[in-house]
Amino acid sequence: MTYVVTEACIKCKYTDCVDVCPVDCFREGPNFLVIDPDECIDCTLCVAECPVEAIFSEDDVPVEQQHFTALNAELSKAWKPIIEKKEAPPDADDWAKVTEKLDKLER
Ligand code: SF4
Ligand code: SF4
């Protein structure tokens, strides 16, 4: 099983999750993070770290977010690993309140 990053992370990218992952399986795009499903060991540690509750077990991804499971698998093959927390974008707190923002995802 893997964990999945969903829509709430887009343009928030606080990266708190990165520091706790024991196997460095987060991958970074321009304004979103994903989890590499081939590397995730299902430890659950990242879930509590995410301030916008963007991370779900693949079995618990809300129905309206289920396309993110395939998106994490796809983008994790194209994006580079991120292994240390970095500063969030200056407008991250504003975007944290926006629920529908898939159209803002940059690849
Ligand atoms: S902590 Fe949440 S919002 Fe921040 S990068 Fe990780 S998944 Fe995205
Ligand atoms: S569940 Fe564990 S191994 Fe998987 S992404 Fe989160 S911290 Fe990393």
GROMACS .gro file of N, CA, C and O and ligand atoms in nm:
model
  444
    1MET      N    1   0.084  -0.119   0.000
    1MET     CA    2   0.000   0.000   0.000
    1MET      C    3   0.088   0.125   0.000
    1MET      O    4   0.202   0.119   0.044
    2THR      N    5   0.033   0.234  -0.047
    2THR     CA    6   0.107   0.360  -0.046
    2THR      C    7   0.021   0.471   0.014
    2THR      O    8  -0.100   0.455   0.031
    3TYR      N    9   0.085   0.582   0.041
    3TYR     CA   10   0.014   0.703   0.080
    3TYR      C   11   0.013   0.797  -0.040
    3TYR      O   12   0.098   0.786  -0.129
    4VAL      N   13  -0.085   0.888  -0.041
    4VAL     CA   14  -0.111   0.969  -0.159
    4VAL      C   15  -0.125   1.116  -0.116
    4VAL      O   16  -0.195   1.146  -0.019
    5VAL      N   17  -0.060   1.207  -0.189
    5VAL     CA   18  -0.077   1.350  -0.165
    5VAL      C   19  -0.191   1.400  -0.254
    5VAL      O   20  -0.195   1.370  -0.374
    6THR      N   21  -0.284   1.476  -0.196
    6THR     CA   22  -0.403   1.519  -0.270
    6THR      C   23  -0.406   1.672  -0.287
    6THR      O   24  -0.311   1.743  -0.252
    7GLU      N   25  -0.518   1.718  -0.338
    7GLU     CA   26  -0.534   1.855  -0.388
    7GLU      C   27  -0.494   1.966  -0.289
    7GLU      O   28  -0.444   2.071  -0.329
    8ALA      N   29  -0.515   1.943  -0.161
    8ALA     CA   30  -0.487   2.050  -0.063
    8ALA      C   31  -0.343   2.097  -0.067
    8ALA      O   32  -0.312   2.210  -0.031
    9CYS      N   33  -0.253   2.013  -0.112
    9CYS     CA   34  -0.109   2.048  -0.116
    9CYS      C   35  -0.076   2.147  -0.228
    9CYS      O   36   0.025   2.218  -0.218
   10ILE      N   37  -0.157   2.152  -0.331
   10ILE     CA   38  -0.124   2.237  -0.447
   10ILE      C   39  -0.110   2.382  -0.405
   10ILE      O   40  -0.199   2.438  -0.341
   11LYS      N   41   0.003   2.440  -0.436
   11LYS     CA   42   0.040   2.578  -0.404
   11LYS      C   43   0.057   2.603  -0.253
   11LYS      O   44   0.072   2.718  -0.211
   12CYS      N   45   0.051   2.497  -0.170
   12CYS     CA   46   0.082   2.512  -0.027
   12CYS      C   47   0.225   2.465  -0.005
   12CYS      O   48   0.310   2.541   0.036
   13LYS      N   49   0.244   2.337  -0.034
   13LYS     CA   50   0.379   2.284  -0.035
   13LYS      C   51   0.459   2.326   0.090
   13LYS      O   52   0.568   2.380   0.079
   14TYR      N   53   0.402   2.302   0.207
   14TYR     CA   54   0.472   2.340   0.330
   14TYR      C   55   0.596   2.252   0.355
   14TYR      O   56   0.685   2.292   0.428
   15THR      N   57   0.594   2.132   0.300
   15THR     CA   58   0.705   2.035   0.308
   15THR      C   59   0.735   1.980   0.448
   15THR      O   60   0.839   1.919   0.468
   16ASP      N   61   0.647   2.003   0.544
   16ASP     CA   62   0.668   1.943   0.677
   16ASP      C   63   0.678   1.789   0.668
   16ASP      O   64   0.748   1.726   0.745
   17CYS      N   65   0.604   1.735   0.573
   17CYS     CA   66   0.598   1.590   0.555
   17CYS      C   67   0.734   1.529   0.520
   17CYS      O   68   0.765   1.417   0.558
   18VAL      N   69   0.814   1.606   0.450
   18VAL     CA   70   0.939   1.553   0.395
   18VAL      C   71   1.035   1.509   0.506
   18VAL      O   72   1.099   1.404   0.496
   19ASP      N   73   1.043   1.589   0.612
   19ASP     CA   74   1.141   1.562   0.717
   19ASP      C   75   1.116   1.431   0.791
   19ASP      O   76   1.209   1.372   0.845
   20VAL      N   77   0.992   1.385   0.796
   20VAL     CA   78   0.964   1.265   0.876
   20VAL      C   79   0.969   1.136   0.795
   20VAL      O   80   0.968   1.028   0.852
   21CYS      N   81   0.974   1.145   0.665
   21CYS     CA   82   0.968   1.023   0.583
   21CYS      C   83   1.099   0.945   0.595
   21CYS      O   84   1.205   0.994   0.557
   22PRO      N   85   1.093   0.821   0.646
   22PRO     CA   86   1.216   0.745   0.669
   22PRO      C   87   1.280   0.694   0.541
   22PRO      O   88   1.396   0.652   0.543
   23VAL      N   89   1.207   0.695   0.431
   23VAL     CA   90   1.263   0.639   0.308
   23VAL      C   91   1.272   0.744   0.195
   23VAL      O   92   1.294   0.708   0.079
   24ASP      N   93   1.255   0.871   0.230
   24ASP     CA   94   1.272   0.981   0.133
   24ASP      C   95   1.194   0.958   0.004
   24ASP      O   96   1.248   0.966  -0.107
   25CYS      N   97   1.066   0.929   0.017
   25CYS     CA   98   0.990   0.897  -0.104
   25CYS      C   99   0.906   1.012  -0.157
   25CYS      O  100   0.827   0.994  -0.250
   26PHE      N  101   0.924   1.134  -0.102
   26PHE     CA  102   0.853   1.250  -0.159
   26PHE      C  103   0.929   1.300  -0.282
   26PHE      O  104   1.052   1.299  -0.287
   27ARG      N  105   0.852   1.342  -0.381
   27ARG     CA  106   0.907   1.399  -0.504
   27ARG      C  107   0.847   1.538  -0.522
   27ARG      O  108   0.728   1.559  -0.495
   28GLU      N  109   0.928   1.631  -0.571
   28GLU     CA  110   0.887   1.771  -0.575
   28GLU      C  111   0.867   1.823  -0.716
   28GLU      O  112   0.956   1.811  -0.802
   29GLY      N  113   0.751   1.884  -0.738
   29GLY     CA  114   0.725   1.957  -0.861
   29GLY      C  115   0.724   2.105  -0.832
   29GLY      O  116   0.751   2.148  -0.719
   30PRO      N  117   0.691   2.188  -0.931
   30PRO     CA  118   0.695   2.333  -0.911
   30PRO      C  119   0.605   2.383  -0.798
   30PRO      O  120   0.642   2.474  -0.726
   31ASN      N  121   0.487   2.324  -0.781
   31ASN     CA  122   0.399   2.374  -0.673
   31ASN      C  123   0.318   2.262  -0.606
   31ASN      O  124   0.210   2.286  -0.553
   32PHE      N  125   0.375   2.142  -0.602
   32PHE     CA  126   0.303   2.027  -0.546
   32PHE      C  127   0.407   1.919  -0.513
   32PHE      O  128   0.513   1.914  -0.576
   33LEU      N  129   0.375   1.838  -0.414
   33LEU     CA  130   0.459   1.722  -0.384
   33LEU      C  131   0.379   1.595  -0.409
   33LEU      O  132   0.256   1.595  -0.394
   34VAL      N  133   0.447   1.488  -0.445
   34VAL     CA  134   0.381   1.358  -0.456
   34VAL      C  135   0.465   1.254  -0.382
   34VAL      O  136   0.580   1.280  -0.346
   35ILE      N  137   0.405   1.139  -0.361
   35ILE     CA  138   0.472   1.025  -0.296
   35ILE      C  139   0.495   0.917  -0.402
   35ILE      O  140   0.403   0.883  -0.477
   36ASP      N  141   0.617   0.865  -0.406
   36ASP     CA  142   0.647   0.755  -0.499
   36ASP      C  143   0.589   0.626  -0.441
   36ASP      O  144   0.635   0.578  -0.336
   37PRO      N  145   0.488   0.569  -0.507
   37PRO     CA  146   0.421   0.450  -0.451
   37PRO      C  147   0.513   0.328  -0.445
   37PRO      O  148   0.486   0.235  -0.368
   38ASP      N  149   0.619   0.328  -0.523
   38ASP     CA  150   0.711   0.214  -0.520
   38ASP      C  151   0.808   0.222  -0.403
   38ASP      O  152   0.875   0.124  -0.371
   39GLU      N  153   0.817   0.339  -0.339
   39GLU     CA  154   0.912   0.357  -0.229
   39GLU      C  155   0.843   0.367  -0.093
   39GLU      O  156   0.903   0.334   0.009
   40CYS      N  157   0.719   0.415  -0.090
   40CYS     CA  158   0.648   0.435   0.038
   40CYS      C  159   0.634   0.302   0.113
   40CYS      O  160   0.592   0.202   0.055
   41ILE      N  161   0.671   0.304   0.242
   41ILE     CA  162   0.662   0.181   0.322
   41ILE      C  163   0.542   0.184   0.418
   41ILE      O  164   0.537   0.107   0.513
   42ASP      N  165   0.451   0.279   0.393
   42ASP     CA  166   0.324   0.272   0.463
   42ASP      C  167   0.340   0.295   0.614
   42ASP      O  168   0.270   0.235   0.694
   43CYS      N  169   0.433   0.384   0.650
   43CYS     CA  170   0.462   0.403   0.794
   43CYS      C  171   0.364   0.498   0.861
   43CYS      O  172   0.361   0.506   0.984
   44THR      N  173   0.291   0.577   0.786
   44THR     CA  174   0.188   0.673   0.832
   44THR      C  175   0.242   0.803   0.893
   44THR      O  176   0.165   0.892   0.925
   45LEU      N  177   0.372   0.815   0.911
   45LEU     CA  178   0.428   0.930   0.983
   45LEU      C  179   0.394   1.064   0.920
   45LEU      O  180   0.375   1.164   0.988
   46CYS      N  181   0.389   1.068   0.786
   46CYS     CA  182   0.370   1.197   0.719
   46CYS      C  183   0.229   1.253   0.738
   46CYS      O  184   0.207   1.374   0.730
   47VAL      N  185   0.132   1.168   0.762
   47VAL     CA  186  -0.009   1.211   0.766
   47VAL      C  187  -0.030   1.320   0.870
   47VAL      O  188  -0.087   1.426   0.842
   48ALA      N  189   0.019   1.299   0.990
   48ALA     CA  190  -0.003   1.395   1.099
   48ALA      C  191   0.078   1.523   1.079
   48ALA      O  192   0.046   1.626   1.138
   49GLU      N  193   0.181   1.518   1.000
   49GLU     CA  194   0.267   1.636   0.980
   49GLU      C  195   0.206   1.739   0.887
   49GLU      O  196   0.241   1.855   0.890
   50CYS      N  197   0.118   1.697   0.799
   50CYS     CA  198   0.068   1.788   0.696
   50CYS      C  199  -0.035   1.885   0.753
   50CYS      O  200  -0.143   1.844   0.797
   51PRO      N  201  -0.006   2.016   0.752
   51PRO     CA  202  -0.097   2.113   0.812
   51PRO      C  203  -0.230   2.126   0.739
   51PRO      O  204  -0.326   2.177   0.796
   52VAL      N  205  -0.237   2.081   0.614
   52VAL     CA  206  -0.362   2.094   0.539
   52VAL      C  207  -0.430   1.959   0.516
   52VAL      O  208  -0.523   1.947   0.437
   53GLU      N  209  -0.382   1.858   0.586
   53GLU     CA  210  -0.441   1.722   0.579
   53GLU      C  211  -0.455   1.675   0.435
   53GLU      O  212  -0.561   1.627   0.392
   54ALA      N  213  -0.345   1.687   0.361
   54ALA     CA  214  -0.347   1.649   0.218
   54ALA      C  215  -0.312   1.503   0.195
   54ALA      O  216  -0.331   1.453   0.085
   55ILE      N  217  -0.261   1.434   0.297
   55ILE     CA  218  -0.208   1.299   0.275
   55ILE      C  219  -0.303   1.193   0.330
   55ILE      O  220  -0.346   1.200   0.445
   56PHE      N  221  -0.331   1.094   0.242
   56PHE     CA  222  -0.421   0.985   0.280
   56PHE      C  223  -0.358   0.851   0.242
   56PHE      O  224  -0.281   0.843   0.144
   57SER      N  225  -0.393   0.747   0.315
   57SER     CA  226  -0.364   0.612   0.271
   57SER      C  227  -0.441   0.588   0.141
   57SER      O  228  -0.552   0.641   0.125
   58GLU      N  229  -0.388   0.511   0.050
   58GLU     CA  230  -0.458   0.495  -0.079
   58GLU      C  231  -0.598   0.434  -0.062
   58GLU      O  232  -0.686   0.458  -0.144
   59ASP      N  233  -0.618   0.362   0.046
   59ASP     CA  234  -0.750   0.305   0.071
   59ASP      C  235  -0.850   0.409   0.123
   59ASP      O  236  -0.971   0.385   0.122
   60ASP      N  237  -0.799   0.520   0.172
   60ASP     CA  238  -0.886   0.620   0.235
   60ASP      C  239  -0.895   0.751   0.159
   60ASP      O  240  -0.946   0.850   0.211
   61VAL      N  241  -0.842   0.755   0.037
   61VAL     CA  242  -0.849   0.879  -0.042
   61VAL      C  243  -0.997   0.910  -0.068
   61VAL      O  244  -1.072   0.823  -0.114
   62PRO      N  245  -1.042   1.032  -0.035
   62PRO     CA  246  -1.183   1.066  -0.059
   62PRO      C  247  -1.221   1.044  -0.206
   62PRO      O  248  -1.138   1.063  -0.295
   63VAL      N  249  -1.346   1.008  -0.230
   63VAL     CA  250  -1.392   0.973  -0.363
   63VAL      C  251  -1.356   1.081  -0.466
   63VAL      O  252  -1.306   1.051  -0.574
   64GLU      N  253  -1.378   1.208  -0.428
   64GLU     CA  254  -1.355   1.316  -0.525
   64GLU      C  255  -1.207   1.343  -0.549
   64GLU      O  256  -1.170   1.422  -0.635
   65GLN      N  257  -1.120   1.276  -0.473
   65GLN     CA  258  -0.975   1.298  -0.488
   65GLN      C  259  -0.904   1.174  -0.545
   65GLN      O  260  -0.781   1.171  -0.550
   66GLN      N  261  -0.981   1.073  -0.585
   66GLN     CA  262  -0.916   0.946  -0.617
   66GLN      C  263  -0.824   0.950  -0.739
   66GLN      O  264  -0.734   0.868  -0.751
   67HIS      N  265  -0.845   1.049  -0.826
   67HIS     CA  266  -0.754   1.061  -0.941
   67HIS      C  267  -0.612   1.096  -0.897
   67HIS      O  268  -0.518   1.082  -0.973
   68PHE      N  269  -0.597   1.142  -0.772
   68PHE     CA  270  -0.463   1.176  -0.725
   68PHE      C  271  -0.374   1.053  -0.703
   68PHE      O  272  -0.252   1.065  -0.702
   69THR      N  273  -0.432   0.938  -0.687
   69THR     CA  274  -0.350   0.817  -0.670
   69THR      C  275  -0.268   0.793  -0.798
   69THR      O  276  -0.146   0.773  -0.792
   70ALA      N  277  -0.333   0.799  -0.912
   70ALA     CA  278  -0.262   0.780  -1.039
   70ALA      C  279  -0.168   0.897  -1.067
   70ALA      O  280  -0.059   0.879  -1.121
   71LEU      N  281  -0.210   1.016  -1.025
   71LEU     CA  282  -0.127   1.134  -1.048
   71LEU      C  283   0.004   1.126  -0.968
   71LEU      O  284   0.112   1.160  -1.017
   72ASN      N  285  -0.004   1.079  -0.843
   72ASN     CA  286   0.117   1.060  -0.763
   72ASN      C  287   0.210   0.959  -0.831
   72ASN      O  288   0.331   0.982  -0.841
   73ALA      N  289   0.153   0.850  -0.880
   73ALA     CA  290   0.236   0.747  -0.945
   73ALA      C  291   0.303   0.803  -1.070
   73ALA      O  292   0.422   0.781  -1.093
   74GLU      N  293   0.227   0.878  -1.148
   74GLU     CA  294   0.280   0.933  -1.273
   74GLU      C  295   0.389   1.039  -1.247
   74GLU      O  296   0.500   1.030  -1.299
   75LEU      N  297   0.357   1.137  -1.164
   75LEU     CA  298   0.449   1.249  -1.144
   75LEU      C  299   0.573   1.208  -1.064
   75LEU      O  300   0.680   1.267  -1.079
   76SER      N  301   0.560   1.106  -0.980
   76SER     CA  302   0.677   1.064  -0.901
   76SER      C  303   0.787   1.008  -0.990
   76SER      O  304   0.903   1.005  -0.951
   77LYS      N  305   0.750   0.964  -1.109
   77LYS     CA  306   0.853   0.913  -1.202
   77LYS      C  307   0.922   1.028  -1.276
   77LYS      O  308   1.033   1.011  -1.327
   78ALA      N  309   0.858   1.143  -1.280
   78ALA     CA  310   0.914   1.256  -1.355
   78ALA      C  311   0.986   1.356  -1.265
   78ALA      O  312   1.077   1.426  -1.309
   79TRP      N  313   0.945   1.363  -1.138
   79TRP     CA  314   0.998   1.467  -1.048
   79TRP      C  315   1.113   1.413  -0.964
   79TRP      O  316   1.126   1.295  -0.940
   80LYS      N  317   1.194   1.507  -0.911
   80LYS     CA  318   1.313   1.473  -0.832
   80LYS      C  319   1.279   1.459  -0.683
   80LYS      O  320   1.186   1.524  -0.634
   81PRO      N  321   1.358   1.379  -0.611
   81PRO     CA  322   1.335   1.365  -0.466
   81PRO      C  323   1.355   1.498  -0.393
   81PRO      O  324   1.439   1.579  -0.431
   82ILE      N  325   1.278   1.517  -0.286
   82ILE     CA  326   1.302   1.627  -0.193
   82ILE      C  327   1.323   1.561  -0.058
   82ILE      O  328   1.241   1.480  -0.014
   83ILE      N  329   1.433   1.590   0.008
   83ILE     CA  330   1.466   1.518   0.131
   83ILE      C  331   1.476   1.609   0.254
   83ILE      O  332   1.495   1.562   0.364
   84GLU      N  333   1.461   1.740   0.233
   84GLU     CA  334   1.465   1.832   0.347
   84GLU      C  335   1.354   1.935   0.335
   84GLU      O  336   1.325   1.982   0.225
   85LYS      N  337   1.299   1.970   0.449
   85LYS     CA  338   1.196   2.075   0.451
   85LYS      C  339   1.253   2.205   0.397
   85LYS      O  340   1.370   2.236   0.419
   86LYS      N  341   1.173   2.280   0.324
   86LYS     CA  342   1.215   2.412   0.280
   86LYS      C  343   1.103   2.512   0.306
   86LYS      O  344   0.992   2.472   0.345
   87GLU      N  345   1.133   2.638   0.290
   87GLU     CA  346   1.034   2.741   0.318
   87GLU      C  347   0.914   2.728   0.224
   87GLU      O  348   0.931   2.705   0.103
   88ALA      N  349   0.795   2.746   0.278
   88ALA     CA  350   0.674   2.741   0.196
   88ALA      C  351   0.665   2.866   0.109
   88ALA      O  352   0.725   2.969   0.142
   89PRO      N  353   0.590   2.861   0.000
   89PRO     CA  354   0.568   2.981  -0.081
   89PRO      C  355   0.503   3.090   0.005
   89PRO      O  356   0.427   3.059   0.098
   90PRO      N  357   0.531   3.219  -0.023
   90PRO     CA  358   0.479   3.326   0.061
   90PRO      C  359   0.326   3.330   0.070
   90PRO      O  360   0.271   3.376   0.170
   91ASP      N  361   0.259   3.281  -0.034
   91ASP     CA  362   0.112   3.284  -0.033
   91ASP      C  363   0.050   3.148   0.003
   91ASP      O  364  -0.068   3.123  -0.021
   92ALA      N  365   0.130   3.061   0.065
   92ALA     CA  366   0.081   2.925   0.097
   92ALA      C  367  -0.042   2.928   0.186
   92ALA      O  368  -0.136   2.851   0.167
   93ASP      N  369  -0.044   3.018   0.285
   93ASP     CA  370  -0.158   3.021   0.378
   93ASP      C  371  -0.287   3.058   0.306
   93ASP      O  372  -0.395   3.011   0.341
   94ASP      N  373  -0.277   3.146   0.206
   94ASP     CA  374  -0.396   3.183   0.129
   94ASP      C  375  -0.447   3.064   0.049
   94ASP      O  376  -0.567   3.035   0.046
   95TRP      N  377  -0.355   2.991  -0.016
   95TRP     CA  378  -0.396   2.878  -0.099
   95TRP      C  379  -0.445   2.760  -0.015
   95TRP      O  380  -0.519   2.675  -0.064
   96ALA      N  381  -0.405   2.755   0.111
   96ALA     CA  382  -0.449   2.645   0.199
   96ALA      C  383  -0.600   2.646   0.216
   96ALA      O  384  -0.662   2.543   0.242
   97LYS      N  385  -0.662   2.763   0.198
   97LYS     CA  386  -0.808   2.773   0.218
   97LYS      C  387  -0.885   2.739   0.090
   97LYS      O  388  -1.007   2.729   0.092
   98VAL      N  389  -0.814   2.726  -0.022
   98VAL     CA  390  -0.881   2.699  -0.150
   98VAL      C  391  -0.893   2.547  -0.168
   98VAL      O  392  -0.794   2.475  -0.156
   99THR      N  393  -1.013   2.500  -0.195
   99THR     CA  394  -1.031   2.355  -0.204
   99THR      C  395  -1.018   2.301  -0.347
   99THR      O  396  -0.968   2.192  -0.368
  100GLU      N  397  -1.064   2.378  -0.447
  100GLU     CA  398  -1.055   2.328  -0.584
  100GLU      C  399  -0.946   2.405  -0.658
  100GLU      O  400  -0.964   2.521  -0.693
  101LYS      N  401  -0.833   2.338  -0.681
  101LYS     CA  402  -0.719   2.407  -0.743
  101LYS      C  403  -0.635   2.316  -0.832
  101LYS      O  404  -0.519   2.345  -0.858
  102LEU      N  405  -0.694   2.206  -0.876
  102LEU     CA  406  -0.621   2.114  -0.964
  102LEU      C  407  -0.573   2.185  -1.090
  102LEU      O  408  -0.468   2.154  -1.144
  103ASP      N  409  -0.651   2.284  -1.137
  103ASP     CA  410  -0.611   2.356  -1.258
  103ASP      C  411  -0.486   2.442  -1.235
  103ASP      O  412  -0.427   2.492  -1.330
  104LYS      N  413  -0.445   2.456  -1.110
  104LYS     CA  414  -0.324   2.536  -1.079
  104LYS      C  415  -0.199   2.449  -1.073
  104LYS      O  416  -0.088   2.499  -1.055
  105LEU      N  417  -0.216   2.317  -1.082
  105LEU     CA  418  -0.102   2.227  -1.072
  105LEU      C  419  -0.006   2.247  -1.189
  105LEU      O  420  -0.046   2.241  -1.305
  106GLU      N  421   0.120   2.274  -1.157
  106GLU     CA  422   0.222   2.289  -1.260
  106GLU      C  423   0.303   2.161  -1.267
  106GLU      O  424   0.340   2.106  -1.165
  107ARG      N  425   0.331   2.117  -1.389
  107ARG     CA  426   0.407   1.992  -1.405
  107ARG      C  427   0.554   2.018  -1.437
  107ARG      O  428   0.588   2.120  -1.486
  108SF4     S1  429   0.306   1.882   0.442
  108SF4    FE1  430   0.118   1.865   0.319
  108SF4     S2  431   0.102   2.060   0.211
  108SF4    FE2  432   0.309   2.036   0.283
  108SF4     S3  433   0.420   1.947   0.113
  108SF4    FE3  434   0.358   1.784   0.248
  108SF4     S4  435   0.166   1.717   0.163
  108SF4    FE4  436   0.206   1.916   0.076
  109SF4     S1  437   0.371   0.685   0.477
  109SF4    FE1  438   0.582   0.689   0.556
  109SF4     S2  439   0.704   0.608   0.392
  109SF4    FE2  440   0.508   0.669   0.301
  109SF4     S3  441   0.537   0.878   0.234
  109SF4    FE3  442   0.455   0.890   0.439
  109SF4     S4  443   0.635   0.905   0.571
  109SF4    FE4  444   0.706   0.831   0.372
   0.00000   0.00000   0.00000
